[in-house]
Short mmCIF file of C-alpha atoms and ligand atoms in Angstrom, two decimals:
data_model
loop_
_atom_site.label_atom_id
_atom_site.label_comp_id
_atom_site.label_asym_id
_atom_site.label_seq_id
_atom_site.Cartn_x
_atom_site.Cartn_y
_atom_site.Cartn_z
CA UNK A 1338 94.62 187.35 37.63
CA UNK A 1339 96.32 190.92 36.90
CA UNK A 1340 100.01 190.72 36.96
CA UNK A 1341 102.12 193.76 36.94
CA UNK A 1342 104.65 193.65 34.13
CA UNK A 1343 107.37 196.57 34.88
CA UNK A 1344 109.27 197.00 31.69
CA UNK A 1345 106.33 195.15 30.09
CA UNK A 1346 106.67 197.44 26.91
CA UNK A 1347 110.00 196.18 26.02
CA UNK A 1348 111.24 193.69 23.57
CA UNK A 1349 110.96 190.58 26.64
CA UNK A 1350 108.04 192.36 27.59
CA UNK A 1351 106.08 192.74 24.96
CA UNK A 1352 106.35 188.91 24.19
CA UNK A 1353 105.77 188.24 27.44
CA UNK A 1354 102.59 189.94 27.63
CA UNK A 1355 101.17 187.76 24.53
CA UNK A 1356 102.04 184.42 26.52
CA UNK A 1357 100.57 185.95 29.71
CA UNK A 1358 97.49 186.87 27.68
CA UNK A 1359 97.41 183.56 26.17
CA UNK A 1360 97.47 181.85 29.47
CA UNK A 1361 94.41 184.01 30.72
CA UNK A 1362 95.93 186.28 32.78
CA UNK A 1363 95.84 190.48 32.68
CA UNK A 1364 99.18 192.23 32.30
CA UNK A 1365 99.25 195.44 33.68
CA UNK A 1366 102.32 197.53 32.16
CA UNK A 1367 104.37 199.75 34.53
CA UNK A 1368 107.01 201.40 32.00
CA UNK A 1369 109.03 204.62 32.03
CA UNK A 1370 109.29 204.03 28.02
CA UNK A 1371 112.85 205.24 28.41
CA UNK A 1372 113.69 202.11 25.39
CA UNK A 1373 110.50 201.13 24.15
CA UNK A 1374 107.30 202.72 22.53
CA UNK A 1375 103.44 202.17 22.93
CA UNK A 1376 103.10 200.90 19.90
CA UNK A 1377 104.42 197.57 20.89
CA UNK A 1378 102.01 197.25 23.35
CA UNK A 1379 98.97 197.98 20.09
CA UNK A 1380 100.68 195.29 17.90
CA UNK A 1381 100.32 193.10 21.08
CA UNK A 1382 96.34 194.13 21.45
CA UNK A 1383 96.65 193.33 17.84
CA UNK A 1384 97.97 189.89 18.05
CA UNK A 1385 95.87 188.68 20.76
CA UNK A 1386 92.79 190.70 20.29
CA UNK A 1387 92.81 191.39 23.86
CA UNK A 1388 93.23 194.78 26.22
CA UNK A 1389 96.39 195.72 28.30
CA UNK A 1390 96.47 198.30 30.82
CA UNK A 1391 99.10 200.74 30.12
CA UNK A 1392 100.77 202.57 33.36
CA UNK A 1393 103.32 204.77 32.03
CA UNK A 1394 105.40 205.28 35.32
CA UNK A 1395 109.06 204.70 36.70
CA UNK A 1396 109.94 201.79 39.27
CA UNK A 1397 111.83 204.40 41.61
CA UNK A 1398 108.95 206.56 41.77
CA UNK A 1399 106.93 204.59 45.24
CA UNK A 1400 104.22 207.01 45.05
CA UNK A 1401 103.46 205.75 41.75
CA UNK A 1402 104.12 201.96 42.32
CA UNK A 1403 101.77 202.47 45.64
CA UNK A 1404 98.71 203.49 43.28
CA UNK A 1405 99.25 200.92 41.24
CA UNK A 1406 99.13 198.48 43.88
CA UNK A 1407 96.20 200.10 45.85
CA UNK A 1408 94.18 200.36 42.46
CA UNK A 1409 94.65 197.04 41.44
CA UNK A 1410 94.24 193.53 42.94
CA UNK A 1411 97.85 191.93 41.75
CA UNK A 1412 99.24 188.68 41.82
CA UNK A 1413 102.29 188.54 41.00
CA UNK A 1414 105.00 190.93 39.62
CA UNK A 1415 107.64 190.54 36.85
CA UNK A 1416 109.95 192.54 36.81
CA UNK A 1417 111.80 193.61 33.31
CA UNK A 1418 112.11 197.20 34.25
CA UNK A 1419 115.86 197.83 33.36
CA UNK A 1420 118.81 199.32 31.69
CA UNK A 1421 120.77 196.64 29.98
CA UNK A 1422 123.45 197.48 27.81
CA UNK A 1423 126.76 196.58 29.24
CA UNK A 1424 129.40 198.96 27.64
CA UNK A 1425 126.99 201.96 28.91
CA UNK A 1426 127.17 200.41 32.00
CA UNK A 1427 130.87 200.69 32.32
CA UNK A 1428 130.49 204.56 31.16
CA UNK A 1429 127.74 205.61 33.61
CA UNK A 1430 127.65 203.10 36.82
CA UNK A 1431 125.91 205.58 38.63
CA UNK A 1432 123.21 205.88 36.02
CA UNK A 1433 122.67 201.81 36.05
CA UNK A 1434 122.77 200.91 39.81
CA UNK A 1435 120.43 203.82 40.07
CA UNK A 1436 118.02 202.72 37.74
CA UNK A 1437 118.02 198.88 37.96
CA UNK A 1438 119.27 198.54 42.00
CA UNK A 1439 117.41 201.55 43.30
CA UNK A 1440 114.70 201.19 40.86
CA UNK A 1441 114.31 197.37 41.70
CA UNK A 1442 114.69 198.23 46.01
CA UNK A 1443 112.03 200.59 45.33
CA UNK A 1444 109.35 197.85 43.81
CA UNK A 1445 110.26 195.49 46.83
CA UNK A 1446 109.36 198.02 49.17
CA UNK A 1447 106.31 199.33 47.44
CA UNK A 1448 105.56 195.34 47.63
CA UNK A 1449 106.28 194.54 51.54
CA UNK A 1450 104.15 197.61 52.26
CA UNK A 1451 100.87 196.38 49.81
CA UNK A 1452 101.81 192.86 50.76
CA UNK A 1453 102.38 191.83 47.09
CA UNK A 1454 104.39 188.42 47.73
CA UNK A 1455 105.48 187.34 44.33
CA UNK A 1456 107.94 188.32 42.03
CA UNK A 1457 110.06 186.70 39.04
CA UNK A 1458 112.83 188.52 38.12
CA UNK A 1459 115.20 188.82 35.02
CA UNK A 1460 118.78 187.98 35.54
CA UNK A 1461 120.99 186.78 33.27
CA UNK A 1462 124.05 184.08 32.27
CA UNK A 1463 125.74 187.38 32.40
CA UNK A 1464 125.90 186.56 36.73
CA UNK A 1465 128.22 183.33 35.99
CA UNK A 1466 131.12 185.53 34.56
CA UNK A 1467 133.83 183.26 32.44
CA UNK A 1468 132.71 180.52 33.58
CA UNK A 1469 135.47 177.65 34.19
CA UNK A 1470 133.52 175.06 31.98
CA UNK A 1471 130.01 174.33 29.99
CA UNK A 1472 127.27 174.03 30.49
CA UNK A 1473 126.34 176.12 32.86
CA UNK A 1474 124.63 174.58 35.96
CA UNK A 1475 122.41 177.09 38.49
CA UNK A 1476 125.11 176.53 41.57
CA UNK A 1477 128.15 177.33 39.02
CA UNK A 1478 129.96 180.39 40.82
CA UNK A 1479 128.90 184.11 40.08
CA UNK A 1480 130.76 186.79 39.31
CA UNK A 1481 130.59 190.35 37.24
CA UNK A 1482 132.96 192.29 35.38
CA UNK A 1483 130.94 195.16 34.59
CA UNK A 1484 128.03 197.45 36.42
CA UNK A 1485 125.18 196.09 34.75
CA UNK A 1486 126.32 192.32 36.01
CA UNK A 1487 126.50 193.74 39.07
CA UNK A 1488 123.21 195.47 39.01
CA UNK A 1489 122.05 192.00 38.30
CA UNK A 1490 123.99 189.97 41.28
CA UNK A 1491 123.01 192.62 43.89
CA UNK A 1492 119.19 192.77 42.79
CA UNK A 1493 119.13 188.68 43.27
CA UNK A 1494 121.28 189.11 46.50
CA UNK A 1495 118.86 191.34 48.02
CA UNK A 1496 115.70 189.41 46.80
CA UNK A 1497 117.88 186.05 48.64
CA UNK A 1498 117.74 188.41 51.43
CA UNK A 1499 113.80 189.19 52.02
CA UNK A 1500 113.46 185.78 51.37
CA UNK A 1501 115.16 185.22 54.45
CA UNK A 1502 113.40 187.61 56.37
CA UNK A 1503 109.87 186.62 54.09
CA UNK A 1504 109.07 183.06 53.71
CA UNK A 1505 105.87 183.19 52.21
CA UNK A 1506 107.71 185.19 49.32
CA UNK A 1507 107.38 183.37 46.28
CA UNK A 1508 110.39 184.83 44.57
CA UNK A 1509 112.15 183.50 40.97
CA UNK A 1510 115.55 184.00 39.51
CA UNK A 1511 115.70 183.57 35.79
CA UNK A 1512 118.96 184.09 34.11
CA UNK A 1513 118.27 183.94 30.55
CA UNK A 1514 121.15 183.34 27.95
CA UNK A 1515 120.86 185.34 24.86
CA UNK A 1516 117.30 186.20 23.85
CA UNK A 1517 117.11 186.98 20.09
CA UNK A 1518 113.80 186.69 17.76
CA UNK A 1519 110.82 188.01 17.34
CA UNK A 1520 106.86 187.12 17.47
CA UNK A 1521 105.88 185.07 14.47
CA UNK A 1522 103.44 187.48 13.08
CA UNK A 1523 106.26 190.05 12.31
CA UNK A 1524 104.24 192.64 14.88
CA UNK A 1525 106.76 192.59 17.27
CA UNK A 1526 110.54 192.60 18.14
CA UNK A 1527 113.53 193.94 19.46
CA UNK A 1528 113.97 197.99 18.47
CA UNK A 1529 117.59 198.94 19.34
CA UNK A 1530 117.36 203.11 19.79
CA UNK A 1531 120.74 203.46 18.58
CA UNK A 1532 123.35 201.31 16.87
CA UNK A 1533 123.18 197.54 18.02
CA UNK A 1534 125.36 196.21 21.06
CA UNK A 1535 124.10 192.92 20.47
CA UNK A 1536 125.31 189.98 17.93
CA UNK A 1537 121.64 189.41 16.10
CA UNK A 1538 120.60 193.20 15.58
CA UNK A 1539 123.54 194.10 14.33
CA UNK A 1540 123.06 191.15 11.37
CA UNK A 1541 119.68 191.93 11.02
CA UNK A 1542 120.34 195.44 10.29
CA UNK A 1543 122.96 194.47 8.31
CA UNK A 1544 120.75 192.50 5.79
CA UNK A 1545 118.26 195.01 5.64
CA UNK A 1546 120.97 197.50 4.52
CA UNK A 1547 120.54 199.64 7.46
CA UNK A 1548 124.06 198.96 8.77
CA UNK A 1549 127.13 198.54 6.61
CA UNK A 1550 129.09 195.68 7.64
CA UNK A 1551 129.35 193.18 10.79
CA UNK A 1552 132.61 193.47 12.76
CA UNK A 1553 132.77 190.09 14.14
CA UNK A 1554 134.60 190.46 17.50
CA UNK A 1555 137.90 187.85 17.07
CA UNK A 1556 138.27 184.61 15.23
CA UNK A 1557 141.18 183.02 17.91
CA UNK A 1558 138.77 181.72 21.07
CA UNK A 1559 139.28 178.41 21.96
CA UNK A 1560 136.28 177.24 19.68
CA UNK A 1561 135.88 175.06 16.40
CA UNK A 1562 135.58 178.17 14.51
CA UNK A 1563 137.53 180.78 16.89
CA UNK A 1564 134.65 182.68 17.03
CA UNK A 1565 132.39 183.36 20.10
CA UNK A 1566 130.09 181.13 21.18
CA UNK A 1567 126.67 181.54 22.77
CA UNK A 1568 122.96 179.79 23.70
CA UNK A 1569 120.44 181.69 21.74
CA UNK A 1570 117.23 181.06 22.91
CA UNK A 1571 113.91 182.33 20.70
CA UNK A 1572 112.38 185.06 22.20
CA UNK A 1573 108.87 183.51 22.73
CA UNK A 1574 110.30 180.72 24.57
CA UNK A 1575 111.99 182.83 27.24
CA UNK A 1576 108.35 184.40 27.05
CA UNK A 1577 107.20 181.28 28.11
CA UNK A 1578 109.04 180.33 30.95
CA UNK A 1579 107.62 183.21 32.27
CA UNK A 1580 104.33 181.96 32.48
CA UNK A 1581 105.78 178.45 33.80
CA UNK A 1582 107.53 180.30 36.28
CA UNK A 1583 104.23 182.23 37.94
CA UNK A 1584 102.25 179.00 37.63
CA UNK A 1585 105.11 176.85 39.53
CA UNK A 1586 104.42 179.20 42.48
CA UNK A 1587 101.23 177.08 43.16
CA UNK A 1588 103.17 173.72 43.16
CA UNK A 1589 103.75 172.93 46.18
CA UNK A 1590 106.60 170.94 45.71
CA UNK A 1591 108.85 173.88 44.37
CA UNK A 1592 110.66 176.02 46.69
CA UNK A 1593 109.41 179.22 47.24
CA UNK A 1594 112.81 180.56 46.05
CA UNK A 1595 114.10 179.28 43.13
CA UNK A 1596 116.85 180.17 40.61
CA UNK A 1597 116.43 179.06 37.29
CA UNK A 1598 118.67 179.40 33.87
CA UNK A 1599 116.64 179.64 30.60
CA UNK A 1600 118.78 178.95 27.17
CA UNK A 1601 118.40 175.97 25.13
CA UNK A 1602 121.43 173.96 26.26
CA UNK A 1603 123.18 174.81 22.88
CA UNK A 1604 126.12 177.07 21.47
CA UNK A 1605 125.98 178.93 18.23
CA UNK A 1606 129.33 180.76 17.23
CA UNK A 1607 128.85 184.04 15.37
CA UNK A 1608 130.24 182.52 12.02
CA UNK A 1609 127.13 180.15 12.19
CA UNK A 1610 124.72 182.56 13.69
CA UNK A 1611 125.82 184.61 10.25
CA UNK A 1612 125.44 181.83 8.10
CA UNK A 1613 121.96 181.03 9.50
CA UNK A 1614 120.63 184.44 8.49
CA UNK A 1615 122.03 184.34 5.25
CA UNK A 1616 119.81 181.74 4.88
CA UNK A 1617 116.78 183.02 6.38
CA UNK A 1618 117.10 186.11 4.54
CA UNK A 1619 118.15 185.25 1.43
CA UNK A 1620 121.01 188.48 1.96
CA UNK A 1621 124.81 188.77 2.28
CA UNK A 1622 126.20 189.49 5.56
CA UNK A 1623 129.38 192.11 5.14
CA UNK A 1624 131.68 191.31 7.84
CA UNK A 1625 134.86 191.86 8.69
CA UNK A 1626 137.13 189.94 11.57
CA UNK A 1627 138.81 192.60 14.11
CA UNK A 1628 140.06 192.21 17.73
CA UNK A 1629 138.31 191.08 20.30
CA UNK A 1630 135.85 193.10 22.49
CA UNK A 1631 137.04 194.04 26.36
CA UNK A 1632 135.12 191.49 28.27
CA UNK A 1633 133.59 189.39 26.10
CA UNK A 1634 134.00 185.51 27.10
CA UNK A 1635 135.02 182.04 24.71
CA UNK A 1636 131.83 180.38 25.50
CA UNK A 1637 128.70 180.42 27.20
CA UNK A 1638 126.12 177.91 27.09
CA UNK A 1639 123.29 177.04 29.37
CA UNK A 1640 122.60 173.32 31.19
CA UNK A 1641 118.77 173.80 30.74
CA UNK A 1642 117.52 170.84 32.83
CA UNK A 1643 116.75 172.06 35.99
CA UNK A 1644 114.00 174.36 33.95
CA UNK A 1645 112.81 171.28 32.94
CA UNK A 1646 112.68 169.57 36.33
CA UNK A 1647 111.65 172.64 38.15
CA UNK A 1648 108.93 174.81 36.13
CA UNK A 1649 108.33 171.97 33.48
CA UNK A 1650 109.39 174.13 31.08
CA UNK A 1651 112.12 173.93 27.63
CA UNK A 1652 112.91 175.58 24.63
CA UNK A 1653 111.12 173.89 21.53
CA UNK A 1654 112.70 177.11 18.82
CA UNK A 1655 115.70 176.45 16.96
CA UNK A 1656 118.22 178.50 15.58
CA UNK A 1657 116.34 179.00 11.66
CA UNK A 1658 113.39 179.73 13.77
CA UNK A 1659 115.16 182.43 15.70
CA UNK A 1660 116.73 184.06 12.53
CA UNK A 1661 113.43 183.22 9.96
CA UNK A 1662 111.36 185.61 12.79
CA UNK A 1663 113.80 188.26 13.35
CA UNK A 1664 114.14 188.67 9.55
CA UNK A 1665 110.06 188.90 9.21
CA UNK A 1666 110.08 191.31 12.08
CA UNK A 1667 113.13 193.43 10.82
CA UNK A 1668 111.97 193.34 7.24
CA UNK A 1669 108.60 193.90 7.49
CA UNK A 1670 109.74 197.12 10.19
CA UNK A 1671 112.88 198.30 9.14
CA UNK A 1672 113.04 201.15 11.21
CA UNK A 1673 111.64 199.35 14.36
CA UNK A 1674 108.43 201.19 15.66
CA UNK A 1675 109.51 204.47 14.45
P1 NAD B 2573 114.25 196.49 27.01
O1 NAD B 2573 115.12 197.69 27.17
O2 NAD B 2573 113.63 196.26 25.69
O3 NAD B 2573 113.08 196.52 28.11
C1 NAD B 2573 113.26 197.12 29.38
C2 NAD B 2573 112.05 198.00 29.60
O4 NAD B 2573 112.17 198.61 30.89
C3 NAD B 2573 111.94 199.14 28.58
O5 NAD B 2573 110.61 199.16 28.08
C4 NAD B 2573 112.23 200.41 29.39
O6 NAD B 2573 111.53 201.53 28.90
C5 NAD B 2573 111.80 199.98 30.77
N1 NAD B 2573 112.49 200.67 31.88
C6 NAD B 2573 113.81 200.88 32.05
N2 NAD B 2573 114.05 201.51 33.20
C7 NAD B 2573 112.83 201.72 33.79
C8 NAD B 2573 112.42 202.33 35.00
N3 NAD B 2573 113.30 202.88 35.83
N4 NAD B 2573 111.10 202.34 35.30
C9 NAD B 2573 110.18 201.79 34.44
N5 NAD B 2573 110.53 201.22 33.27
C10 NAD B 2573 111.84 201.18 32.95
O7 NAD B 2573 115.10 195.22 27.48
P2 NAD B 2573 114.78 193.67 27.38
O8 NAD B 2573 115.75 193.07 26.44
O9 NAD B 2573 113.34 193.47 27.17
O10 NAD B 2573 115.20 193.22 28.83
C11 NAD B 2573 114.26 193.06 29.88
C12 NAD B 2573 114.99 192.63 31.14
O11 NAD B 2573 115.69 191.42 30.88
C13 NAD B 2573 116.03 193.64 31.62
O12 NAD B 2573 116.01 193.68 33.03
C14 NAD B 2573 117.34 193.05 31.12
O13 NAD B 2573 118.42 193.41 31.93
C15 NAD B 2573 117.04 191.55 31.26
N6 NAD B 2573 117.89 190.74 30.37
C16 NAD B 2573 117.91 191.04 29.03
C17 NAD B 2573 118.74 190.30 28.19
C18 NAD B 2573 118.82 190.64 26.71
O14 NAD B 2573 119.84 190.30 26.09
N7 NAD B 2573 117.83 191.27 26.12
C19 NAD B 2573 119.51 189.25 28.72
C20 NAD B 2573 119.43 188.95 30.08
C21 NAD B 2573 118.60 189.72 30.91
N1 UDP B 2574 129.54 189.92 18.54
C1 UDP B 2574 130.24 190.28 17.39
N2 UDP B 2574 129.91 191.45 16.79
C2 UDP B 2574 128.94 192.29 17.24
C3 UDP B 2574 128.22 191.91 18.40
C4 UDP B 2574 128.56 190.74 19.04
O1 UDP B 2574 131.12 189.56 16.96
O2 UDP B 2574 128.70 193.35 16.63
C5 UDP B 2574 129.84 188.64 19.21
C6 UDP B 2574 130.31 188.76 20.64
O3 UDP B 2574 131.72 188.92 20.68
C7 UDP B 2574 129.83 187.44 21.25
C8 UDP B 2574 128.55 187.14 20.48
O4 UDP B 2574 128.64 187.90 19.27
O5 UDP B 2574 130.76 186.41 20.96
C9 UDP B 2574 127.27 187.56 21.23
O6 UDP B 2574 127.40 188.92 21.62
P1 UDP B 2574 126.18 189.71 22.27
O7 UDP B 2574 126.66 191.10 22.54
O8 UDP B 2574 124.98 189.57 21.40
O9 UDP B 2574 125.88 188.91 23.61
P2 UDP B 2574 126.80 188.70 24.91
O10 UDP B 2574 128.21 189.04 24.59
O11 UDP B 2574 126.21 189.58 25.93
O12 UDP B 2574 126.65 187.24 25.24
#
């Protein structure tokens, strides 16, 4: 069964196209490569010794996405295709509810007119704001304090929507928590163009020397370490809720809407997220403690049991897992895919 992964060459993407491959099916990449590079999608043909179509297209383009859909007989679409980093978001709005809200109405539409009926989507915990306790349950409030969270609440409002107007949709919300890792085999993993937003590149690059020192955003949140706290969740895992997610649309007994969170159910602070890697890598991690970034919550952490209910699916990586793979992949790559 083809399934057409927009965004497919990024670093959820990529893993997800080894899982899909694994489970038999035929990912079909639609990506602008605006963050990610063909040569993730080799090491994947690598990995699994199998062929992906490549597509190199954007999803506001409908001409394109309307080939695509006439040419091939799809099943199902995930959708990945997206800007994500949240302090560019507050500097160019336009640029991200362009891209990810006009790029993502554009897909729906190409869909409705090639009557292409499913579609999992990538949210993320970023939906549920600060949220008033932990963990996190699917019907806990939402809220955004930024563009790209808002990218993310109108995209699942307006798939809510066609649901409404679509029944036979098949349509799946998964807010993921905070993907980090990378493929066992050291092929494949996250390639940051420029300097790190995120808590784990920035300590990988730190250990391979490619970055000086950590700033670790404020050690006075109301935690056991005052540091921030978060629910990492292994790459690969996320991957494979994927593939849970696309074969729950065949059980019968799950809606045909469904909102899902994938994270592990546990919080890391960045203190212990640093001394993990230290271990993994055998390196120092330079840090240094200074204020506190705008926006940034206490403590976020995912209840993960309605995955397990719903799509029979869990996270089975822990957190040396997580920091033993991104240290092969950053090691073995130091300067990404360049
Ligand atoms: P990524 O940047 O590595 O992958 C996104 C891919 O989409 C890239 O390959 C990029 O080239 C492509 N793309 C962007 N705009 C496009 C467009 N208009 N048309 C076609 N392709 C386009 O990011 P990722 O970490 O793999 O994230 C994948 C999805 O998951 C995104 O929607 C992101 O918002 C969401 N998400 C990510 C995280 C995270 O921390 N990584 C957390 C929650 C949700
Ligand atoms: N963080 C940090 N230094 C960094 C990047 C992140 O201290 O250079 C902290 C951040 O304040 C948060 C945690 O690490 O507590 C995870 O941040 P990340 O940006 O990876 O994810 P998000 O904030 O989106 O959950």
């Amino acid at each position: 069964m083809n399934i057409l992964v927009t965004g497919g060459a990024g670093y959820i993407g990529s893993h997800t196209c080894i899982e899909l491959l694994d489970a038999g099916f035929n990912p079909i990449v639609f990506d602008n490569l605006s963050n990610s590079s063909t040569i993730a999608l080799d090491r994947v043909e690598e990995i699994t010794g199998k062929k992906i179509t490549f597509i190199r297209g954007d999803v506001r383009d409908s001409e394109a996405l309307d080939q695509v859909f006439s040419q091939h007989d799809i099943y199902a679409v995930i959708h990945f295709a997206g800007l994500k980093a949240v302090g560019e978001s507050v500097e160019k709005p336009i640029m991200y509810y362009d891209n990810n809200v006009s790029g993502s109405i554009t897909l729906f539409a190409s869909m409705e007119r090639n009557n292409i009926t499913r579609i999992i989507f990538s949210s993320s915990a970023t939906v549920y704001g600060d949220p008033a306790s932990v963990p996190i349950t699917e019907n806990f409030p939402t809220s955004t304090t930024n563009p790209y969270g808002g990218s993310k609440l109108i995209i699942e409002d307006v798939l809510k929507n066609i649901y409404v107007a679509h029944q036979d949709w098949n349509i799946a919300l998964l807010r993921y928590f905070n993907p980090v890792g990378a493929h066992e085999s050291g092929l494949i993993g996250e390639d940051p163009s420029d300097i790190p937003n995120n808590l784990m590149p920035y300590i990988s690059g730190v250990a391979v020397g490619k970055l000086d020192k950590l700033s670790i955003f404020g050690d006075d949140y109301p935690t056991a370490d005052g540091t921030g706290v978060r629910d990492y969740i292994h790459v690969v895992d996320l991957a494979k809720g994927h593939v849970k997610a696309l074969q729950a649309f065949e059980n019968k007994a799950v809606d045909n809407l469904y909102t899902v969170n994938l994270g592990t159910g546990k919080g890391y602070s960045v203190l212990e997220m640093v001394e993990a890697f230290k271990k993994a890598s055998g390196k120092d991690i330079a840090y240094q403690i200074t204020s506190r970034r705008a926006g940034d919550i206490a403590c976020c952490y995912a209840d993960p049991s309605y995955a397990k209910e719903l799509i029979d699916w869990e996270a089975t990586k822990g957190i040396q897992a997580m920091c033993d793979d991104t240290w092969r992949w950053q090691s073995n790559n130091p300067l990404g895919y360049k």
